Amino acid sequence: MANLADARGNGPAPTLTTADGKPLREALAKAERHARNRAFFLVLPLLLFILITFVAPIAQMLHRSVHNPAFSDNMPNLVAWFEENPEGISPDEGGWDALAQDLILARENKTAGLVGTRVNYELSGTRSLFTKGARNARKLEPPYREAILDLDEDWADPALWQVMRGASSAYTFNFYYAAVDKTLDQDGNIVDVDENRKVYVKLFTRTLILSLLITFLTFILAYPIAHLLATLPLRYSNLLMIFVLLPFWTSLLVRTTAWIVLLQSQGVVNDSLVATGIIDDESRIQMIYNQTGTIIAMTHILLPFMVLPLYSVMRPINPSYVRAARSLGATSWTAFRRIYFPQTIPGIGAGALLVFILAVGYYITPALVGGSDGQLISNLIAFHMTNSLNWSMAAALATILLTGILLLYWLYDRLVGIDNLKLG
Amino acid sequence: MTANSGNDAFVVFDHVQKSYDGETLVVKDLNLQIGKGEFLTMLGPSGSGKTTCLMMLAGFETATHGEILLNGRPINNIPPHQRGIGMVFQSYALFPHMTVEENLAFPLEVRGMSAATREEKVKRALEMVQMGEFGSRRPAQMSGGQQQRIALARALVFEPDLVLMDEPLGALDKQLREHMQYEIKHLHERLGITVVYVTHDQSEALTMSDRVAVFNDGVIKQLATPQDLYERPDNSFVAQFIGENNKLPAKVESREGDIVTVALPSGKACQALAVNCGGTGSDTLLSIRPERVRIGAAEDVNSTEGKVLELIYLGDHIRCRLNVHGNEEFVVKVPNSSDAGQLSVGETTRVTWAPEDARALDML
């Protein structure tokens, strides 16, 4: 106590000490260390689980978007030659020499397919060059240029050599160029790909627009429902809440196929319209296997994600706010616009962010009901993962998607403030 | 009552009934006239219909039957925002996303007043409640008492003739509540507005009001000035609800003018003022205020023996609980004066009250 009294009296910002003279800050840290350690050990299992099963795979996947060693690992001679000859794509004798050595190597190691696939990603139709080359590698004899060109004239294609030069380094940005419909021309400049091969930018744009549209539709539909939920007596609002949550408890596949049943051209909706004579049998409306199907089904599936945050901000809003506004002379519309609506903005922000982020990455529903023009970018990512096996491309697309979402999140934070987010 | 609803009646409830579920009446046949400039309090236990009456007046509930007139004009079909009634809510209902100034400017803004007028009126209203320097704060940054003043200023800033207050002081602590009572009373006197005030706190009602309407079970049990209400309750409910009260059940034996002679269960007789009791033979409840009973005084008509059961020292007076005529909850307030005799628990003493201080009322 004496120390404290002394410290109070003199000197600028004296360090406080405990009764027996230890620095107060240290004593506090020591006193709380035990509790902190215990808290840390309690979350440790979850932390490890997340690191191993979530953070690590994502980091590995992102790494894959710029790293593909299929060519560089298996064609060591060509890699060395490209390093020695930094310019030019018309190979000299040394280049053909290296290629021949590597083809022999590829035959021994059975890696021609891997290498061919890697080059084929960027120049289609070239995979067979490598497999054929490796198959006949033993027959190759100097001069290798003629021998290899004898196998296939296409080996002389400068574009092929440009691609191989790019692939000779395990780290490459080519997948990102490809993901935004760009490619490297023979001089190494970034140029647009052919018009008929442009798919990715179009799909990104479509994903963005459809997601925004779906977010808007869920907002329009969810706002009145949430308001009703928040204002009804508990007895009825609980029942309504079950209806809102019911889709949550049903499998995603079931919900999506239910929409197929409803919307297909021989489906319930079309049949009813024909039966009531609103449309002719010949002019049944195409509502599924196109963009419309994607929009309808996704809006329905994502609706609870908008309703719940809205409900959670509306529930605590005291009805006396609106009453006060009315008694102060505001019409019901003004009272809504100036008093009620502003208080629900945190919920709108949270709901919109949630729905938008989910919609941007949605896969199953567009895959089932999207047809050809209702596919989203995630369907293409899935295609590269499972069909073309171009994981680097899939990773590049996914990275762009993730970056875009983080950018929007940052923008939201700047405009609205993430503190205002209210999820429940 | 309605036919001659004088010219000075500013607010009139004319046979108003209200039901929420179509089965029970929350407000049963309410007739009430409020004069211009009057401070009228609706007092009653919760669920007695007082808040419903206020909400009907404000326009948030519609009367199931009957007519409400404001300044001679029926307002049943006028929406709340066109009634021009200021209202202070129990929860204050200050808009949380607006500053104090914006809150106060809101009613002026929706009335289309110019920015300059708004600014001036807001400034004046803030000064009126001594909150001049709080204009840029948000409601969450203020204490309950400060929010209360702002809510009051907001209800007054557009200069309504009628202001409704729904238990506005309910959330404040005792000291602040008493202080605000005087402040609201003074504001009312200064501005000459009509105030309809709802509360369940009887001391609040007695302090502030010109007249008090005591509600119970959807009807007004008594409408009177605070003094009348306390000293001359019309019925047992009011006698019981306002202030402390000793009640003795009895049976009417005979009546001479205003004075009845009643028989107490103990077999003894007693004289009381006939206010609200039936004829000979009917049951009645005597109501005697604790401060009107004298202890150890000279023998009189209503003198009887009482055994002291408990003594509580309260500073200015001593609260003495006795057994009088078999009622063990009979309370007498003995003033703490120098000549007060010393009482002790267990002692039997003489208690006396004047016949006109014992009011014979209805059975509860």
mmCIF file of N, CA and C in Angstrom, chain A residues 315-397:
data_model
loop_
_atom_site.group_PDB
_atom_site.id
_atom_site.type_symbol
_atom_site.label_atom_id
_atom_site.label_comp_id
_atom_site.label_asym_id
_atom_site.label_seq_id
_atom_site.Cartn_x
_atom_site.Cartn_y
_atom_site.Cartn_z
ATOM 1 N N ARG A 315 -36.722 -8.590 -34.675
ATOM 2 C CA ARG A 315 -37.368 -9.040 -33.439
ATOM 3 C C ARG A 315 -37.200 -8.022 -32.294
ATOM 4 N N PRO A 316 -35.973 -7.543 -32.043
ATOM 5 C CA PRO A 316 -35.845 -6.630 -30.899
ATOM 6 C C PRO A 316 -36.278 -5.192 -31.168
ATOM 7 N N ILE A 317 -36.691 -4.873 -32.399
ATOM 8 C CA ILE A 317 -37.111 -3.490 -32.646
ATOM 9 C C ILE A 317 -38.450 -3.249 -31.958
ATOM 10 N N ASN A 318 -38.458 -2.357 -31.020
ATOM 11 C CA ASN A 318 -39.659 -2.089 -30.236
ATOM 12 C C ASN A 318 -40.729 -1.445 -31.128
ATOM 13 N N PRO A 319 -41.959 -1.986 -31.105
ATOM 14 C CA PRO A 319 -43.005 -1.381 -31.946
ATOM 15 C C PRO A 319 -43.288 0.076 -31.590
ATOM 16 N N SER A 320 -42.837 0.495 -30.411
ATOM 17 C CA SER A 320 -43.125 1.882 -30.035
ATOM 18 C C SER A 320 -42.328 2.871 -30.878
ATOM 19 N N TYR A 321 -41.256 2.423 -31.569
ATOM 20 C CA TYR A 321 -40.541 3.341 -32.462
ATOM 21 C C TYR A 321 -41.459 3.824 -33.574
ATOM 22 N N VAL A 322 -42.113 2.848 -34.205
ATOM 23 C CA VAL A 322 -42.989 3.219 -35.311
ATOM 24 C C VAL A 322 -44.190 4.009 -34.786
ATOM 25 N N ARG A 323 -44.696 3.600 -33.626
ATOM 26 C CA ARG A 323 -45.813 4.335 -33.030
ATOM 27 C C ARG A 323 -45.405 5.766 -32.719
ATOM 28 N N ALA A 324 -44.186 5.920 -32.170
ATOM 29 C CA ALA A 324 -43.705 7.262 -31.865
ATOM 30 C C ALA A 324 -43.648 8.095 -33.139
ATOM 31 N N ALA A 325 -43.123 7.487 -34.203
ATOM 32 C CA ALA A 325 -43.021 8.222 -35.463
ATOM 33 C C ALA A 325 -44.401 8.631 -35.960
ATOM 34 N N ARG A 326 -45.353 7.709 -35.825
ATOM 35 C CA ARG A 326 -46.718 8.009 -36.287
ATOM 36 C C ARG A 326 -47.314 9.131 -35.450
ATOM 37 N N SER A 327 -47.109 9.074 -34.139
ATOM 38 C CA SER A 327 -47.701 10.109 -33.293
ATOM 39 C C SER A 327 -47.025 11.445 -33.533
ATOM 40 N N LEU A 328 -45.784 11.407 -34.037
ATOM 41 C CA LEU A 328 -45.089 12.662 -34.309
ATOM 42 C C LEU A 328 -45.481 13.240 -35.660
ATOM 43 N N GLY A 329 -46.347 12.527 -36.389
ATOM 44 C CA GLY A 329 -46.885 13.099 -37.613
ATOM 45 C C GLY A 329 -46.431 12.420 -38.885
ATOM 46 N N ALA A 330 -45.737 11.276 -38.786
ATOM 47 C CA ALA A 330 -45.275 10.606 -39.990
ATOM 48 C C ALA A 330 -46.353 9.663 -40.514
ATOM 49 N N THR A 331 -46.512 9.630 -41.839
ATOM 50 C CA THR A 331 -47.408 8.629 -42.421
ATOM 51 C C THR A 331 -46.773 7.261 -42.219
ATOM 52 N N SER A 332 -47.564 6.214 -42.436
ATOM 53 C CA SER A 332 -46.998 4.892 -42.169
ATOM 54 C C SER A 332 -45.809 4.626 -43.098
ATOM 55 N N TRP A 333 -45.853 5.142 -44.315
ATOM 56 C CA TRP A 333 -44.743 4.939 -45.250
ATOM 57 C C TRP A 333 -43.496 5.676 -44.765
ATOM 58 N N THR A 334 -43.678 6.918 -44.335
ATOM 59 C CA THR A 334 -42.525 7.675 -43.823
ATOM 60 C C THR A 334 -41.952 7.007 -42.585
ATOM 61 N N ALA A 335 -42.837 6.547 -41.715
ATOM 62 C CA ALA A 335 -42.370 5.884 -40.502
ATOM 63 C C ALA A 335 -41.551 4.648 -40.852
ATOM 64 N N PHE A 336 -42.001 3.914 -41.871
ATOM 65 C CA PHE A 336 -41.250 2.732 -42.298
ATOM 66 C C PHE A 336 -39.899 3.148 -42.876
ATOM 67 N N ARG A 337 -39.930 4.111 -43.767
ATOM 68 C CA ARG A 337 -38.724 4.494 -44.513
ATOM 69 C C ARG A 337 -37.690 5.141 -43.600
ATOM 70 N N ARG A 338 -38.134 6.003 -42.702
ATOM 71 C CA ARG A 338 -37.179 6.777 -41.915
ATOM 72 C C ARG A 338 -36.826 6.108 -40.592
ATOM 73 N N ILE A 339 -37.740 5.313 -40.051
ATOM 74 C CA ILE A 339 -37.507 4.786 -38.702
ATOM 75 C C ILE A 339 -37.273 3.276 -38.699
ATOM 76 N N TYR A 340 -38.171 2.536 -39.342
ATOM 77 C CA TYR A 340 -38.058 1.072 -39.258
ATOM 78 C C TYR A 340 -36.936 0.546 -40.143
ATOM 79 N N PHE A 341 -36.974 0.944 -41.401
ATOM 80 C CA PHE A 341 -36.019 0.408 -42.370
ATOM 81 C C PHE A 341 -34.563 0.640 -41.954
ATOM 82 N N PRO A 342 -34.196 1.878 -41.552
ATOM 83 C CA PRO A 342 -32.789 2.082 -41.172
ATOM 84 C C PRO A 342 -32.322 1.168 -40.049
ATOM 85 N N GLN A 343 -33.240 0.789 -39.185
ATOM 86 C CA GLN A 343 -32.841 -0.073 -38.078
ATOM 87 C C GLN A 343 -32.657 -1.520 -38.515
ATOM 88 N N THR A 344 -33.134 -1.867 -39.715
ATOM 89 C CA THR A 344 -32.976 -3.245 -40.178
ATOM 90 C C THR A 344 -31.769 -3.392 -41.101
ATOM 91 N N ILE A 345 -31.078 -2.297 -41.411
ATOM 92 C CA ILE A 345 -29.980 -2.357 -42.371
ATOM 93 C C ILE A 345 -28.884 -3.362 -41.975
ATOM 94 N N PRO A 346 -28.497 -3.436 -40.692
ATOM 95 C CA PRO A 346 -27.492 -4.449 -40.351
ATOM 96 C C PRO A 346 -27.919 -5.856 -40.754
ATOM 97 N N GLY A 347 -29.203 -6.149 -40.621
ATOM 98 C CA GLY A 347 -29.706 -7.466 -41.007
ATOM 99 C C GLY A 347 -29.697 -7.648 -42.514
ATOM 100 N N ILE A 348 -30.062 -6.575 -43.240
ATOM 101 C CA ILE A 348 -30.037 -6.658 -44.703
ATOM 102 C C ILE A 348 -28.619 -6.910 -45.176
ATOM 103 N N GLY A 349 -27.672 -6.184 -44.574
ATOM 104 C CA GLY A 349 -26.272 -6.356 -44.957
ATOM 105 C C GLY A 349 -25.809 -7.779 -44.718
ATOM 106 N N ALA A 350 -26.123 -8.284 -43.537
ATOM 107 C CA ALA A 350 -25.684 -9.632 -43.192
ATOM 108 C C ALA A 350 -26.317 -10.658 -44.128
ATOM 109 N N GLY A 351 -27.624 -10.525 -44.330
ATOM 110 C CA GLY A 351 -28.337 -11.475 -45.180
ATOM 111 C C GLY A 351 -27.828 -11.429 -46.603
ATOM 112 N N ALA A 352 -27.652 -10.198 -47.122
ATOM 113 C CA ALA A 352 -27.215 -10.046 -48.511
ATOM 114 C C ALA A 352 -25.820 -10.636 -48.694
ATOM 115 N N LEU A 353 -24.949 -10.358 -47.739
ATOM 116 C CA LEU A 353 -23.581 -10.869 -47.832
ATOM 117 C C LEU A 353 -23.590 -12.398 -47.815
ATOM 118 N N LEU A 354 -24.388 -12.935 -46.892
ATOM 119 C CA LEU A 354 -24.470 -14.387 -46.736
ATOM 120 C C LEU A 354 -24.998 -15.031 -48.018
ATOM 121 N N VAL A 355 -26.129 -14.518 -48.515
ATOM 122 C CA VAL A 355 -26.749 -15.105 -49.695
ATOM 123 C C VAL A 355 -25.839 -14.936 -50.911
ATOM 124 N N PHE A 356 -25.257 -13.760 -51.041
ATOM 125 C CA PHE A 356 -24.426 -13.505 -52.209
ATOM 126 C C PHE A 356 -23.223 -14.454 -52.232
ATOM 127 N N ILE A 357 -22.553 -14.571 -51.099
ATOM 128 C CA ILE A 357 -21.354 -15.413 -51.054
ATOM 129 C C ILE A 357 -21.717 -16.866 -51.317
ATOM 130 N N LEU A 358 -22.850 -17.309 -50.760
ATOM 131 C CA LEU A 358 -23.282 -18.686 -51.019
ATOM 132 C C LEU A 358 -23.640 -18.867 -52.484
ATOM 133 N N ALA A 359 -24.314 -17.871 -53.061
ATOM 134 C CA ALA A 359 -24.788 -17.991 -54.438
ATOM 135 C C ALA A 359 -23.617 -18.029 -55.409
ATOM 136 N N VAL A 360 -22.613 -17.201 -55.150
ATOM 137 C CA VAL A 360 -21.472 -17.132 -56.053
ATOM 138 C C VAL A 360 -20.784 -18.495 -56.155
ATOM 139 N N GLY A 361 -20.774 -19.237 -55.056
ATOM 140 C CA GLY A 361 -20.093 -20.527 -55.083
ATOM 141 C C GLY A 361 -21.027 -21.706 -55.243
ATOM 142 N N TYR A 362 -22.293 -21.453 -55.636
ATOM 143 C CA TYR A 362 -23.256 -22.548 -55.662
ATOM 144 C C TYR A 362 -22.989 -23.527 -56.791
ATOM 145 N N TYR A 363 -23.197 -24.810 -56.506
ATOM 146 C CA TYR A 363 -22.800 -25.805 -57.494
ATOM 147 C C TYR A 363 -23.915 -26.788 -57.847
ATOM 148 N N ILE A 364 -24.481 -27.439 -56.828
ATOM 149 C CA ILE A 364 -25.380 -28.563 -57.125
ATOM 150 C C ILE A 364 -26.618 -28.109 -57.898
ATOM 151 N N THR A 365 -27.263 -27.046 -57.401
ATOM 152 C CA THR A 365 -28.515 -26.611 -58.014
ATOM 153 C C THR A 365 -28.328 -26.200 -59.474
ATOM 154 N N PRO A 366 -27.369 -25.320 -59.785
ATOM 155 C CA PRO A 366 -27.184 -24.991 -61.200
ATOM 156 C C PRO A 366 -26.812 -26.221 -62.028
ATOM 157 N N ALA A 367 -26.062 -27.152 -61.430
ATOM 158 C CA ALA A 367 -25.683 -28.348 -62.181
ATOM 159 C C ALA A 367 -26.913 -29.170 -62.546
ATOM 160 N N LEU A 368 -27.904 -29.195 -61.638
ATOM 161 C CA LEU A 368 -29.079 -30.035 -61.878
ATOM 162 C C LEU A 368 -30.131 -29.346 -62.736
ATOM 163 N N VAL A 369 -30.363 -28.060 -62.485
ATOM 164 C CA VAL A 369 -31.485 -27.400 -63.176
ATOM 165 C C VAL A 369 -31.013 -26.310 -64.123
ATOM 166 N N GLY A 370 -29.718 -26.106 -64.235
ATOM 167 C CA GLY A 370 -29.222 -24.951 -64.981
ATOM 168 C C GLY A 370 -29.208 -25.123 -66.479
ATOM 169 N N GLY A 371 -29.282 -26.391 -66.967
ATOM 170 C CA GLY A 371 -29.162 -26.576 -68.397
ATOM 171 C C GLY A 371 -27.830 -26.038 -68.878
ATOM 172 N N SER A 372 -27.798 -25.415 -70.060
ATOM 173 C CA SER A 372 -26.515 -24.914 -70.550
ATOM 174 C C SER A 372 -26.295 -23.451 -70.180
ATOM 175 N N ASP A 373 -27.338 -22.637 -70.196
ATOM 176 C CA ASP A 373 -27.089 -21.226 -69.917
ATOM 177 C C ASP A 373 -27.332 -20.862 -68.455
ATOM 178 N N GLY A 374 -27.574 -21.882 -67.618
ATOM 179 C CA GLY A 374 -27.752 -21.583 -66.203
ATOM 180 C C GLY A 374 -26.595 -22.079 -65.350
ATOM 181 N N GLN A 375 -25.496 -22.424 -66.020
ATOM 182 C CA GLN A 375 -24.338 -22.904 -65.281
ATOM 183 C C GLN A 375 -23.572 -21.728 -64.688
ATOM 184 N N LEU A 376 -22.998 -21.965 -63.514
ATOM 185 C CA LEU A 376 -22.209 -20.911 -62.874
ATOM 186 C C LEU A 376 -20.732 -21.313 -62.875
ATOM 187 N N ILE A 377 -19.901 -20.417 -62.402
ATOM 188 C CA ILE A 377 -18.462 -20.629 -62.471
ATOM 189 C C ILE A 377 -18.042 -21.865 -61.678
ATOM 190 N N SER A 378 -18.772 -22.152 -60.588
ATOM 191 C CA SER A 378 -18.383 -23.309 -59.786
ATOM 192 C C SER A 378 -18.602 -24.616 -60.559
ATOM 193 N N ASN A 379 -19.568 -24.607 -61.489
ATOM 194 C CA ASN A 379 -19.767 -25.796 -62.298
ATOM 195 C C ASN A 379 -18.551 -26.055 -63.187
ATOM 196 N N LEU A 380 -17.946 -24.966 -63.637
ATOM 197 C CA LEU A 380 -16.759 -25.090 -64.472
ATOM 198 C C LEU A 380 -15.558 -25.539 -63.641
ATOM 199 N N ILE A 381 -15.505 -25.021 -62.428
ATOM 200 C CA ILE A 381 -14.428 -25.455 -61.526
ATOM 201 C C ILE A 381 -14.556 -26.953 -61.289
ATOM 202 N N ALA A 382 -15.790 -27.387 -61.046
ATOM 203 C CA ALA A 382 -16.025 -28.810 -60.825
ATOM 204 C C ALA A 382 -15.654 -29.612 -62.070
ATOM 205 N N PHE A 383 -15.949 -29.044 -63.234
ATOM 206 C CA PHE A 383 -15.612 -29.729 -64.481
ATOM 207 C C PHE A 383 -14.097 -29.949 -64.576
ATOM 208 N N HIS A 384 -13.340 -28.902 -64.229
ATOM 209 C CA HIS A 384 -11.888 -29.022 -64.296
ATOM 210 C C HIS A 384 -11.343 -29.961 -63.227
ATOM 211 N N MET A 385 -12.059 -30.061 -62.132
ATOM 212 C CA MET A 385 -11.609 -30.953 -61.066
ATOM 213 C C MET A 385 -11.859 -32.414 -61.425
ATOM 214 N N THR A 386 -13.035 -32.688 -62.013
ATOM 215 C CA THR A 386 -13.432 -34.089 -62.163
ATOM 216 C C THR A 386 -13.319 -34.596 -63.596
ATOM 217 N N ASN A 387 -13.476 -33.733 -64.570
ATOM 218 C CA ASN A 387 -13.485 -34.216 -65.949
ATOM 219 C C ASN A 387 -12.162 -33.974 -66.673
ATOM 220 N N SER A 388 -11.773 -32.705 -66.771
ATOM 221 C CA SER A 388 -10.547 -32.429 -67.521
ATOM 222 C C SER A 388 -9.311 -32.662 -66.662
ATOM 223 N N LEU A 389 -9.508 -32.809 -65.363
ATOM 224 C CA LEU A 389 -8.413 -33.052 -64.417
ATOM 225 C C LEU A 389 -7.356 -31.956 -64.464
ATOM 226 N N ASN A 390 -7.753 -30.761 -64.924
ATOM 227 C CA ASN A 390 -6.830 -29.636 -64.932
ATOM 228 C C ASN A 390 -6.976 -28.911 -63.595
ATOM 229 N N TRP A 391 -6.368 -29.478 -62.556
ATOM 230 C CA TRP A 391 -6.571 -28.942 -61.204
ATOM 231 C C TRP A 391 -5.990 -27.543 -61.063
ATOM 232 N N SER A 392 -4.933 -27.288 -61.806
ATOM 233 C CA SER A 392 -4.339 -25.954 -61.725
ATOM 234 C C SER A 392 -5.329 -24.902 -62.233
ATOM 235 N N MET A 393 -6.014 -25.252 -63.292
ATOM 236 C CA MET A 393 -7.009 -24.330 -63.844
ATOM 237 C C MET A 393 -8.138 -24.134 -62.832
ATOM 238 N N ALA A 394 -8.614 -25.246 -62.253
ATOM 239 C CA ALA A 394 -9.677 -25.166 -61.255
ATOM 240 C C ALA A 394 -9.239 -24.286 -60.089
ATOM 241 N N ALA A 395 -7.973 -24.488 -59.676
ATOM 242 C CA ALA A 395 -7.479 -23.706 -58.554
ATOM 243 C C ALA A 395 -7.397 -22.227 -58.915
ATOM 244 N N ALA A 396 -6.979 -21.932 -60.139
ATOM 245 C CA ALA A 396 -6.882 -20.531 -60.555
ATOM 246 C C ALA A 396 -8.267 -19.881 -60.558
ATOM 247 N N LEU A 397 -9.255 -20.594 -61.109
ATOM 248 C CA LEU A 397 -10.626 -20.057 -61.130
ATOM 249 C C LEU A 397 -11.134 -19.845 -59.704
#
